[in-house]
Amino acid sequence: MTTRRGALGGMTASLAALAIPSLASARTATLAPRLRLGDTVALVAPASAVSERQLFNAEFTVSGMGLVPKFGAHVGQRFGYLAGTDDQRASDLNAAFEDETVRAIFAIRGGYGAARILPLIDWQAVRRNPKLLIGYSDTTALHLAVAREGGFPTLHAPNAASRWEKDSWESLWRLAFTGETPSLKLDASRVLIAGIGEGRLLGGNLTILSTLMGSGRLPDMTGAILFLEDINEEPYRVDRMLQQLKLAGILDAAAGIIVGNCTRCDAQGENQETFAVDDVYGQLLGSLGCPVVTGANIGHISNQLALPHGARVRFDTAADTLTLLAPMVE
């Protein structure tokens, strides 16, 4: 496994040589500014309560990236299973977008709770101050809302306290630091429908996406390259959530679908003699009119890819790649 420091070692010389626009000029841009060594980034806890160990891991990880962590005022709070009250968690996120010294924003962890703060976010401030929001799992609620309300891409990537490995590092670096348009290798295990699709990359955690249906917080998903992942969901629950997307017209309107790993999604107990999750994918996704793959290196797995959520991409099942069509950062 590549260590945090080891993975960064090969990046440093290249990143230091980059000519990158100032934060002040990025404030009026339609894209977030790219990251630079020495940038200050906010660490916020928009969902579940955070342990001391997770705070340490987040600080260590972000410092190892060559960035300067700045914790939100309430990240150590606890309100039941949440990292503080809804007002406190939203306040930290709003402050991070408004703070001129902050270049990007990392979620420390996922869990549950980000959807609760969507009505409390200052979306005018978000639009005035586009910044990379970085995280996954429950952070899906924020990615989708920013795609709708902010209109600029964000990064579906490990949370700050997550385990970062080689592919996670390198894809983050190429997307966020260099401003490249890389072709990311999906390592999909199964092609259900071959082809090429282009569109805005949208999605994330299937549970969070499905629970936001009808909330008015989702972006227009028509023509999207939809990506999905989940954890600890039995096949019948995956079936139920995909049916919800199907009945809402989201699956049929997609230009392509990438299913990542559904970690620990095997049938349990009395359900063991029913469908496997791959059977569900075949039944619900195998006859759509767009390219579809499953088993991509996305989700609650080690070495997951960082993905340019909200950016335009090309999805090619033959090459097994997802290619950014234009830089996602200024």
CSV table of N, CA and C in Angstrom, one decimal, residues 149-311:
chain,number,residue,atom,x,y,z
A,149,GLU,N,-27.6,23.9,-7.1
A,149,GLU,CA,-27.7,25.3,-6.6
A,149,GLU,C,-26.4,26.1,-7.0
A,150,GLY,N,-25.3,25.5,-7.0
A,150,GLY,CA,-24.0,26.2,-7.2
A,150,GLY,C,-23.6,26.1,-8.7
A,151,GLY,N,-23.9,25.0,-9.3
A,151,GLY,CA,-23.6,24.9,-10.8
A,151,GLY,C,-22.1,24.6,-11.1
A,152,PHE,N,-21.3,24.3,-10.1
A,152,PHE,CA,-19.9,24.0,-10.4
A,152,PHE,C,-19.5,22.6,-9.9
A,153,PRO,N,-18.5,22.0,-10.5
A,153,PRO,CA,-18.2,20.6,-10.1
A,153,PRO,C,-17.6,20.5,-8.7
A,154,THR,N,-17.7,19.4,-8.1
A,154,THR,CA,-17.1,19.1,-6.8
A,154,THR,C,-16.4,17.7,-6.9
A,155,LEU,N,-15.8,17.2,-5.9
A,155,LEU,CA,-15.1,16.0,-5.9
A,155,LEU,C,-15.7,14.9,-5.0
A,156,HIS,N,-16.2,13.9,-5.7
A,156,HIS,CA,-16.6,12.7,-5.0
A,156,HIS,C,-15.4,11.8,-4.7
A,157,ALA,N,-14.9,11.9,-3.5
A,157,ALA,CA,-13.6,11.3,-3.2
A,157,ALA,C,-13.6,10.9,-1.7
A,158,PRO,N,-12.6,10.1,-1.2
A,158,PRO,CA,-12.6,9.8,0.2
A,158,PRO,C,-12.7,11.0,1.1
A,159,ASN,N,-13.4,10.8,2.2
A,159,ASN,CA,-13.4,11.9,3.2
A,159,ASN,C,-12.1,12.1,3.8
A,160,ALA,N,-11.9,13.2,4.5
A,160,ALA,CA,-10.6,13.6,5.0
A,160,ALA,C,-10.0,12.5,6.0
A,161,ALA,N,-10.9,11.9,6.8
A,161,ALA,CA,-10.5,10.9,7.7
A,161,ALA,C,-10.4,9.5,7.2
A,162,SER,N,-10.8,9.4,5.9
A,162,SER,CA,-10.8,8.1,5.2
A,162,SER,C,-9.4,7.6,5.0
A,163,ARG,N,-9.2,6.4,4.5
A,163,ARG,CA,-8.0,5.8,4.1
A,163,ARG,C,-7.7,6.2,2.7
A,164,TRP,N,-6.6,6.9,2.4
A,164,TRP,CA,-6.3,7.3,1.1
A,164,TRP,C,-5.1,6.4,0.5
A,165,GLU,N,-5.3,5.9,-0.7
A,165,GLU,CA,-4.3,5.0,-1.3
A,165,GLU,C,-4.0,5.6,-2.7
A,166,LYS,N,-3.2,4.8,-3.4
A,166,LYS,CA,-2.5,5.4,-4.6
A,166,LYS,C,-3.5,6.0,-5.6
A,167,ASP,N,-4.5,5.2,-6.0
A,167,ASP,CA,-5.4,5.7,-7.1
A,167,ASP,C,-6.3,6.9,-6.6
A,168,SER,N,-6.6,6.8,-5.3
A,168,SER,CA,-7.3,8.0,-4.7
A,168,SER,C,-6.5,9.2,-4.8
A,169,TRP,N,-5.2,9.1,-4.3
A,169,TRP,CA,-4.3,10.3,-4.4
A,169,TRP,C,-4.1,10.8,-5.8
A,170,GLU,N,-3.8,9.9,-6.7
A,170,GLU,CA,-3.4,10.3,-8.0
A,170,GLU,C,-4.6,10.9,-8.8
A,171,SER,N,-5.8,10.4,-8.6
A,171,SER,CA,-6.9,10.9,-9.3
A,171,SER,C,-7.3,12.3,-8.7
A,172,LEU,N,-7.2,12.5,-7.4
A,172,LEU,CA,-7.4,13.8,-6.8
A,172,LEU,C,-6.4,14.8,-7.3
A,173,TRP,N,-5.1,14.4,-7.3
A,173,TRP,CA,-4.1,15.3,-7.8
A,173,TRP,C,-4.3,15.7,-9.2
A,174,ARG,N,-4.6,14.8,-10.1
A,174,ARG,CA,-4.8,15.2,-11.5
A,174,ARG,C,-6.1,16.0,-11.7
A,175,LEU,N,-7.1,15.8,-10.9
A,175,LEU,CA,-8.3,16.6,-11.1
A,175,LEU,C,-8.2,17.9,-10.4
A,176,ALA,N,-7.7,18.0,-9.2
A,176,ALA,CA,-7.8,19.2,-8.3
A,176,ALA,C,-6.6,20.0,-8.3
A,177,PHE,N,-5.4,19.4,-8.4
A,177,PHE,CA,-4.2,20.2,-8.4
A,177,PHE,C,-3.7,20.7,-9.8
A,178,THR,N,-3.7,19.8,-10.7
A,178,THR,CA,-3.1,20.1,-12.1
A,178,THR,C,-4.1,20.7,-13.0
A,179,GLY,N,-5.4,20.4,-12.8
A,179,GLY,CA,-6.4,20.9,-13.7
A,179,GLY,C,-6.4,20.2,-15.0
A,180,GLU,N,-5.9,18.9,-15.0
A,180,GLU,CA,-5.9,18.1,-16.2
A,180,GLU,C,-7.3,17.6,-16.6
A,181,THR,N,-7.4,16.9,-17.8
A,181,THR,CA,-8.6,16.2,-18.2
A,181,THR,C,-8.3,14.8,-18.3
A,182,PRO,N,-8.1,14.1,-17.2
A,182,PRO,CA,-7.6,12.7,-17.3
A,182,PRO,C,-8.7,11.7,-17.7
A,183,SER,N,-8.2,10.5,-18.2
A,183,SER,CA,-9.1,9.4,-18.4
A,183,SER,C,-8.8,8.5,-17.2
A,184,LEU,N,-9.9,8.3,-16.4
A,184,LEU,CA,-9.8,7.5,-15.2
A,184,LEU,C,-10.2,6.1,-15.5
A,185,LYS,N,-9.4,5.1,-15.1
A,185,LYS,CA,-9.6,3.7,-15.3
A,185,LYS,C,-10.7,3.2,-14.3
A,186,LEU,N,-11.8,2.7,-14.8
A,186,LEU,CA,-12.9,2.3,-13.9
A,186,LEU,C,-12.7,0.9,-13.3
A,187,ASP,N,-12.0,0.0,-14.0
A,187,ASP,CA,-11.8,-1.4,-13.5
A,187,ASP,C,-13.1,-2.1,-13.3
A,188,ALA,N,-14.1,-1.8,-14.2
A,188,ALA,CA,-15.4,-2.4,-14.0
A,188,ALA,C,-15.3,-3.9,-14.2
A,189,SER,N,-16.1,-4.7,-13.4
A,189,SER,CA,-16.0,-6.1,-13.5
A,189,SER,C,-17.0,-6.7,-14.5
A,190,ARG,N,-18.0,-5.9,-15.0
A,190,ARG,CA,-19.0,-6.5,-15.8
A,190,ARG,C,-19.6,-5.4,-16.7
A,191,VAL,N,-19.6,-5.6,-18.0
A,191,VAL,CA,-20.3,-4.7,-18.9
A,191,VAL,C,-21.7,-5.3,-19.2
A,192,LEU,N,-22.7,-4.5,-18.8
A,192,LEU,CA,-24.1,-5.0,-19.1
A,192,LEU,C,-24.5,-4.5,-20.5
A,193,ILE,N,-24.2,-3.3,-20.8
A,193,ILE,CA,-24.5,-2.7,-22.1
A,193,ILE,C,-23.3,-2.0,-22.6
A,194,ALA,N,-22.7,-2.3,-23.8
A,194,ALA,CA,-21.5,-1.7,-24.3
A,194,ALA,C,-21.9,-0.4,-25.0
A,195,GLY,N,-20.9,0.5,-25.0
A,195,GLY,CA,-21.2,1.8,-25.7
A,195,GLY,C,-20.4,2.9,-25.2
A,196,ILE,N,-20.7,4.1,-25.7
A,196,ILE,CA,-20.0,5.4,-25.3
A,196,ILE,C,-21.1,6.4,-24.9
A,197,GLY,N,-21.0,7.0,-23.8
A,197,GLY,CA,-22.0,8.1,-23.5
A,197,GLY,C,-21.3,9.3,-23.0
A,198,GLU,N,-21.9,10.5,-23.2
A,198,GLU,CA,-21.3,11.7,-22.7
A,198,GLU,C,-22.4,12.5,-22.0
A,199,GLY,N,-22.0,13.1,-20.9
A,199,GLY,CA,-23.0,13.9,-20.1
A,199,GLY,C,-22.4,14.4,-18.9
A,200,ARG,N,-23.2,15.0,-18.1
A,200,ARG,CA,-22.7,15.5,-16.8
A,200,ARG,C,-22.7,14.4,-15.8
A,201,LEU,N,-21.6,14.2,-15.1
A,201,LEU,CA,-21.4,13.1,-14.1
A,201,LEU,C,-22.1,13.5,-12.8
A,202,LEU,N,-23.1,12.7,-12.5
A,202,LEU,CA,-23.9,12.9,-11.3
A,202,LEU,C,-24.2,11.6,-10.6
A,203,GLY,N,-24.4,11.7,-9.3
A,203,GLY,CA,-24.8,10.5,-8.5
A,203,GLY,C,-24.1,10.4,-7.2
A,204,GLY,N,-23.7,9.2,-6.8
A,204,GLY,CA,-23.0,9.0,-5.5
A,204,GLY,C,-23.7,7.8,-4.8
A,205,ASN,N,-23.9,8.0,-3.6
A,205,ASN,CA,-24.5,7.0,-2.7
A,205,ASN,C,-26.0,6.8,-3.1
A,206,LEU,N,-26.3,5.5,-3.4
A,206,LEU,CA,-27.7,5.2,-3.9
A,206,LEU,C,-28.7,5.5,-2.9
A,207,THR,N,-28.5,5.2,-1.6
A,207,THR,CA,-29.4,5.4,-0.6
A,207,THR,C,-29.7,6.9,-0.4
A,208,ILE,N,-28.7,7.8,-0.4
A,208,ILE,CA,-28.9,9.2,-0.3
A,208,ILE,C,-29.6,9.8,-1.5
A,209,LEU,N,-29.2,9.3,-2.7
A,209,LEU,CA,-29.9,9.8,-3.9
A,209,LEU,C,-31.4,9.5,-3.9
A,210,SER,N,-31.7,8.2,-3.5
A,210,SER,CA,-33.1,7.8,-3.5
A,210,SER,C,-33.9,8.6,-2.5
A,211,THR,N,-33.3,8.9,-1.3
A,211,THR,CA,-34.1,9.6,-0.3
A,211,THR,C,-34.3,11.1,-0.6
A,212,LEU,N,-33.5,11.6,-1.6
A,212,LEU,CA,-33.7,13.0,-2.0
A,212,LEU,C,-34.7,13.1,-3.1
A,213,MET,N,-35.2,12.0,-3.6
A,213,MET,CA,-36.2,12.1,-4.6
A,213,MET,C,-37.4,12.9,-4.1
A,214,GLY,N,-37.9,13.9,-4.9
A,214,GLY,CA,-39.1,14.7,-4.5
A,214,GLY,C,-38.8,15.8,-3.6
A,215,SER,N,-37.5,16.0,-3.2
A,215,SER,CA,-37.1,17.0,-2.2
A,215,SER,C,-36.9,18.4,-2.9
A,216,GLY,N,-36.8,18.4,-4.2
A,216,GLY,CA,-36.4,19.7,-4.8
A,216,GLY,C,-35.0,20.0,-4.7
A,217,ARG,N,-34.1,19.1,-4.2
A,217,ARG,CA,-32.7,19.3,-4.0
A,217,ARG,C,-31.8,18.7,-5.1
A,218,LEU,N,-32.4,17.9,-6.0
A,218,LEU,CA,-31.6,17.2,-7.0
A,218,LEU,C,-31.4,18.1,-8.3
A,219,PRO,N,-30.3,18.0,-8.9
A,219,PRO,CA,-30.1,18.7,-10.2
A,219,PRO,C,-30.9,18.0,-11.3
A,220,ASP,N,-31.0,18.6,-12.4
A,220,ASP,CA,-31.6,17.9,-13.6
A,220,ASP,C,-30.7,16.7,-14.0
A,221,MET,N,-31.2,15.5,-13.9
A,221,MET,CA,-30.4,14.3,-14.2
A,221,MET,C,-30.6,13.8,-15.7
A,222,THR,N,-31.3,14.6,-16.5
A,222,THR,CA,-31.5,14.2,-17.9
A,222,THR,C,-30.2,14.2,-18.6
A,223,GLY,N,-29.9,13.1,-19.3
A,223,GLY,CA,-28.7,13.0,-20.0
A,223,GLY,C,-27.4,12.9,-19.2
A,224,ALA,N,-27.6,12.5,-17.9
A,224,ALA,CA,-26.4,12.4,-17.1
A,224,ALA,C,-25.7,11.1,-17.2
A,225,ILE,N,-24.4,11.1,-17.0
A,225,ILE,CA,-23.7,9.9,-16.7
A,225,ILE,C,-23.9,9.6,-15.2
A,226,LEU,N,-24.7,8.6,-14.9
A,226,LEU,CA,-25.1,8.4,-13.5
A,226,LEU,C,-24.2,7.4,-12.9
A,227,PHE,N,-23.6,7.7,-11.7
A,227,PHE,CA,-22.8,6.7,-11.0
A,227,PHE,C,-23.4,6.4,-9.6
A,228,LEU,N,-23.3,5.2,-9.2
A,228,LEU,CA,-24.0,4.8,-8.0
A,228,LEU,C,-23.1,3.8,-7.2
A,229,GLU,N,-23.2,3.9,-5.8
A,229,GLU,CA,-22.5,3.0,-5.0
A,229,GLU,C,-23.3,2.9,-3.7
A,230,ASP,N,-23.0,1.8,-2.8
A,230,ASP,CA,-23.6,1.8,-1.5
A,230,ASP,C,-22.9,0.7,-0.7
A,231,ILE,N,-23.4,0.6,0.6
A,231,ILE,CA,-22.8,-0.3,1.5
A,231,ILE,C,-23.9,-0.8,2.4
A,232,ASN,N,-23.7,-2.1,2.8
A,232,ASN,CA,-24.6,-2.7,3.8
A,232,ASN,C,-26.1,-2.7,3.4
A,233,GLU,N,-26.4,-2.9,2.1
A,233,GLU,CA,-27.7,-2.9,1.6
A,233,GLU,C,-28.0,-4.3,1.0
A,234,GLU,N,-29.0,-5.0,1.4
A,234,GLU,CA,-29.3,-6.3,0.9
A,234,GLU,C,-29.9,-6.1,-0.5
A,235,PRO,N,-29.8,-7.1,-1.4
A,235,PRO,CA,-30.3,-7.0,-2.8
A,235,PRO,C,-31.7,-6.5,-2.9
A,236,TYR,N,-32.6,-6.9,-2.0
A,236,TYR,CA,-34.0,-6.4,-2.2
A,236,TYR,C,-34.1,-4.9,-1.9
A,237,ARG,N,-33.2,-4.4,-1.1
A,237,ARG,CA,-33.2,-2.9,-0.8
A,237,ARG,C,-32.6,-2.2,-2.0
A,238,VAL,N,-31.5,-2.7,-2.6
A,238,VAL,CA,-31.0,-2.1,-3.8
A,238,VAL,C,-32.0,-2.1,-4.9
A,239,ASP,N,-32.7,-3.2,-5.0
A,239,ASP,CA,-33.8,-3.3,-6.0
A,239,ASP,C,-34.8,-2.2,-5.7
A,240,ARG,N,-35.3,-2.0,-4.5
A,240,ARG,CA,-36.3,-1.0,-4.2
A,240,ARG,C,-35.8,0.4,-4.6
A,241,MET,N,-34.5,0.7,-4.3
A,241,MET,CA,-34.0,2.0,-4.6
A,241,MET,C,-33.8,2.2,-6.1
A,242,LEU,N,-33.4,1.2,-6.8
A,242,LEU,CA,-33.3,1.3,-8.2
A,242,LEU,C,-34.6,1.5,-8.9
A,243,GLN,N,-35.6,0.7,-8.3
A,243,GLN,CA,-37.0,0.9,-8.8
A,243,GLN,C,-37.5,2.3,-8.7
A,244,GLN,N,-37.1,2.9,-7.6
A,244,GLN,CA,-37.5,4.3,-7.3
A,244,GLN,C,-36.9,5.2,-8.4
A,245,LEU,N,-35.7,5.0,-8.7
A,245,LEU,CA,-35.0,5.8,-9.8
A,245,LEU,C,-35.6,5.5,-11.2
A,246,LYS,N,-36.0,4.2,-11.3
A,246,LYS,CA,-36.6,3.8,-12.6
A,246,LYS,C,-38.0,4.5,-12.8
A,247,LEU,N,-38.8,4.4,-11.7
A,247,LEU,CA,-40.1,5.0,-11.8
A,247,LEU,C,-40.1,6.5,-12.0
A,248,ALA,N,-39.1,7.1,-11.4
A,248,ALA,CA,-38.9,8.6,-11.5
A,248,ALA,C,-38.4,9.0,-12.9
A,249,GLY,N,-38.0,8.1,-13.7
A,249,GLY,CA,-37.5,8.4,-15.1
A,249,GLY,C,-36.0,8.6,-15.1
A,250,ILE,N,-35.3,8.5,-14.0
A,250,ILE,CA,-33.9,8.9,-14.0
A,250,ILE,C,-33.0,7.8,-14.7
A,251,LEU,N,-33.3,6.6,-14.5
A,251,LEU,CA,-32.5,5.5,-15.2
A,251,LEU,C,-32.7,5.6,-16.8
A,252,ASP,N,-34.0,5.8,-17.2
A,252,ASP,CA,-34.2,5.8,-18.6
A,252,ASP,C,-33.7,7.1,-19.3
A,253,ALA,N,-33.5,8.1,-18.5
A,253,ALA,CA,-33.0,9.4,-19.1
A,253,ALA,C,-31.5,9.5,-19.1
A,254,ALA,N,-30.8,8.5,-18.5
A,254,ALA,CA,-29.4,8.6,-18.4
A,254,ALA,C,-28.7,8.4,-19.7
A,255,ALA,N,-27.5,9.0,-19.9
A,255,ALA,CA,-26.6,8.7,-21.0
A,255,ALA,C,-25.6,7.6,-20.8
A,256,GLY,N,-25.6,7.2,-19.5
A,256,GLY,CA,-24.7,6.1,-19.2
A,256,GLY,C,-24.8,5.8,-17.7
A,257,ILE,N,-24.6,4.6,-17.2
A,257,ILE,CA,-24.7,4.3,-15.8
A,257,ILE,C,-23.4,3.5,-15.4
A,258,ILE,N,-22.8,4.0,-14.3
A,258,ILE,CA,-21.6,3.3,-13.8
A,258,ILE,C,-22.0,2.9,-12.3
A,259,VAL,N,-22.0,1.6,-12.1
A,259,VAL,CA,-22.3,1.1,-10.8
A,259,VAL,C,-21.0,0.7,-10.1
A,260,GLY,N,-20.7,1.3,-9.0
A,260,GLY,CA,-19.5,1.0,-8.3
A,260,GLY,C,-19.7,-0.2,-7.4
A,261,ASN,N,-18.9,-0.4,-6.4
A,261,ASN,CA,-19.1,-1.5,-5.5
A,261,ASN,C,-20.2,-1.3,-4.5
A,262,CYS,N,-21.0,-2.4,-4.3
A,262,CYS,CA,-22.0,-2.4,-3.2
A,262,CYS,C,-21.4,-3.3,-2.1
A,263,THR,N,-20.7,-2.6,-1.2
A,263,THR,CA,-19.9,-3.4,-0.2
A,263,THR,C,-20.8,-4.0,0.8
A,264,ARG,N,-20.6,-5.3,1.1
A,264,ARG,CA,-21.4,-6.1,2.1
A,264,ARG,C,-22.9,-6.0,1.7
A,265,CYS,N,-23.2,-6.2,0.5
A,265,CYS,CA,-24.5,-6.2,0.0
A,265,CYS,C,-25.1,-7.6,-0.4
A,266,ASP,N,-24.5,-8.6,0.2
A,266,ASP,CA,-25.1,-10.0,0.0
A,266,ASP,C,-26.3,-10.2,0.8
A,267,ALA,N,-27.2,-11.1,0.3
A,267,ALA,CA,-28.4,-11.4,1.1
A,267,ALA,C,-28.0,-12.0,2.4
A,268,GLN,N,-28.8,-11.7,3.4
A,268,GLN,CA,-28.6,-12.2,4.8
A,268,GLN,C,-29.8,-13.0,5.3
A,269,GLY,N,-29.5,-13.9,6.3
A,269,GLY,CA,-30.6,-14.6,7.0
A,269,GLY,C,-31.5,-15.3,6.1
A,270,GLU,N,-32.8,-15.0,6.3
A,270,GLU,CA,-33.9,-15.7,5.5
A,270,GLU,C,-33.9,-15.3,4.0
A,271,ASN,N,-33.1,-14.3,3.7
A,271,ASN,CA,-33.1,-13.8,2.3
A,271,ASN,C,-32.0,-14.5,1.5
A,272,GLN,N,-31.2,-15.4,2.0
A,272,GLN,CA,-30.1,-15.9,1.3
A,272,GLN,C,-30.4,-16.7,0.1
A,273,GLU,N,-31.6,-17.2,-0.1
A,273,GLU,CA,-31.9,-18.0,-1.2
A,273,GLU,C,-32.6,-17.2,-2.3
A,274,THR,N,-32.5,-15.8,-2.2
A,274,THR,CA,-33.1,-15.0,-3.2
A,274,THR,C,-32.0,-14.5,-4.2
A,275,PHE,N,-32.3,-13.3,-4.9
A,275,PHE,CA,-31.4,-12.8,-5.9
A,275,PHE,C,-30.1,-12.3,-5.2
A,276,ALA,N,-29.0,-12.4,-6.0
A,276,ALA,CA,-27.8,-11.7,-5.6
A,276,ALA,C,-27.9,-10.3,-6.2
A,277,VAL,N,-27.1,-9.4,-5.7
A,277,VAL,CA,-27.2,-8.0,-6.1
A,277,VAL,C,-26.8,-7.8,-7.6
A,278,ASP,N,-25.9,-8.7,-8.1
A,278,ASP,CA,-25.7,-8.7,-9.6
A,278,ASP,C,-26.9,-9.1,-10.4
A,279,ASP,N,-27.7,-10.0,-9.8
A,279,ASP,CA,-29.0,-10.3,-10.5
A,279,ASP,C,-29.9,-9.1,-10.6
A,280,VAL,N,-30.0,-8.3,-9.6
A,280,VAL,CA,-30.8,-7.1,-9.5
A,280,VAL,C,-30.3,-6.1,-10.6
A,281,TYR,N,-29.0,-5.9,-10.7
A,281,TYR,CA,-28.5,-5.0,-11.7
A,281,TYR,C,-28.8,-5.5,-13.1
A,282,GLY,N,-28.7,-6.8,-13.3
A,282,GLY,CA,-29.0,-7.3,-14.6
A,282,GLY,C,-30.5,-7.1,-15.0
A,283,GLN,N,-31.4,-7.3,-14.0
A,283,GLN,CA,-32.8,-7.2,-14.3
A,283,GLN,C,-33.2,-5.7,-14.5
A,284,LEU,N,-32.6,-4.8,-13.8
A,284,LEU,CA,-33.1,-3.4,-13.8
A,284,LEU,C,-32.3,-2.5,-14.7
A,285,LEU,N,-31.0,-2.9,-15.0
A,285,LEU,CA,-30.2,-2.0,-15.8
A,285,LEU,C,-29.8,-2.6,-17.1
A,286,GLY,N,-30.0,-3.9,-17.3
A,286,GLY,CA,-29.5,-4.6,-18.5
A,286,GLY,C,-30.3,-4.4,-19.8
A,287,SER,N,-31.4,-3.7,-19.7
A,287,SER,CA,-32.2,-3.4,-21.0
A,287,SER,C,-32.3,-1.9,-21.2
A,288,LEU,N,-31.6,-1.1,-20.5
A,288,LEU,CA,-31.6,0.3,-20.8
A,288,LEU,C,-31.0,0.7,-22.1
A,289,GLY,N,-31.3,1.9,-22.5
A,289,GLY,CA,-30.8,2.4,-23.8
A,289,GLY,C,-29.5,3.1,-23.7
A,290,CYS,N,-28.6,2.8,-22.8
A,290,CYS,CA,-27.4,3.5,-22.6
A,290,CYS,C,-26.3,2.5,-22.1
A,291,PRO,N,-25.0,2.9,-22.2
A,291,PRO,CA,-24.0,2.0,-21.7
A,291,PRO,C,-24.1,1.8,-20.2
A,292,VAL,N,-23.8,0.6,-19.7
A,292,VAL,CA,-23.9,0.3,-18.3
A,292,VAL,C,-22.8,-0.7,-17.9
A,293,VAL,N,-22.1,-0.3,-16.8
A,293,VAL,CA,-21.1,-1.3,-16.3
A,293,VAL,C,-21.4,-1.4,-14.8
A,294,THR,N,-20.9,-2.4,-14.2
A,294,THR,CA,-21.0,-2.6,-12.7
A,294,THR,C,-19.6,-3.0,-12.2
A,295,GLY,N,-19.5,-2.9,-10.9
A,295,GLY,CA,-18.2,-3.3,-10.2
A,295,GLY,C,-17.1,-2.3,-10.4
A,296,ALA,N,-17.3,-1.0,-10.7
A,296,ALA,CA,-16.2,-0.1,-10.9
A,296,ALA,C,-15.6,0.3,-9.5
A,297,ASN,N,-14.4,0.8,-9.6
A,297,ASN,CA,-13.7,1.1,-8.3
A,297,ASN,C,-14.1,2.4,-7.7
A,298,ILE,N,-15.4,2.4,-7.3
A,298,ILE,CA,-16.1,3.6,-6.7
A,298,ILE,C,-16.8,3.1,-5.5
A,299,GLY,N,-16.7,3.9,-4.4
A,299,GLY,CA,-17.6,3.6,-3.3
A,299,GLY,C,-16.8,3.3,-2.0
A,300,HIS,N,-17.4,2.4,-1.1
A,300,HIS,CA,-16.9,2.1,0.2
A,300,HIS,C,-15.8,1.0,0.1
A,301,ILE,N,-14.8,1.3,-0.6
A,301,ILE,CA,-13.7,0.4,-0.9
A,301,ILE,C,-12.4,1.1,-0.7
A,302,SER,N,-11.3,0.3,-0.5
A,302,SER,CA,-10.0,1.0,-0.5
A,302,SER,C,-9.6,1.4,-2.0
A,303,ASN,N,-8.8,2.4,-2.1
A,303,ASN,CA,-8.3,2.9,-3.4
A,303,ASN,C,-9.4,3.3,-4.4
A,304,GLN,N,-10.5,3.9,-3.9
A,304,GLN,CA,-11.5,4.4,-4.7
A,304,GLN,C,-11.0,5.6,-5.5
A,305,LEU,N,-11.6,5.7,-6.7
A,305,LEU,CA,-11.2,6.9,-7.6
A,305,LEU,C,-11.9,8.2,-7.0
A,306,ALA,N,-11.2,9.3,-7.2
A,306,ALA,CA,-11.8,10.6,-7.0
A,306,ALA,C,-12.5,10.9,-8.3
A,307,LEU,N,-13.7,11.4,-8.3
A,307,LEU,CA,-14.6,11.6,-9.5
A,307,LEU,C,-15.0,13.1,-9.5
A,308,PRO,N,-15.1,13.6,-10.7
A,308,PRO,CA,-15.4,15.0,-10.9
A,308,PRO,C,-17.0,15.2,-11.0
A,309,HIS,N,-17.6,15.2,-9.8
A,309,HIS,CA,-19.0,15.3,-9.8
A,309,HIS,C,-19.5,16.6,-10.3
A,310,GLY,N,-20.5,16.5,-11.3
A,310,GLY,CA,-21.1,17.7,-11.9
A,310,GLY,C,-20.4,18.2,-13.1
A,311,ALA,N,-19.2,17.5,-13.5
A,311,ALA,CA,-18.5,17.9,-14.7
A,311,ALA,C,-18.9,17.1,-15.9
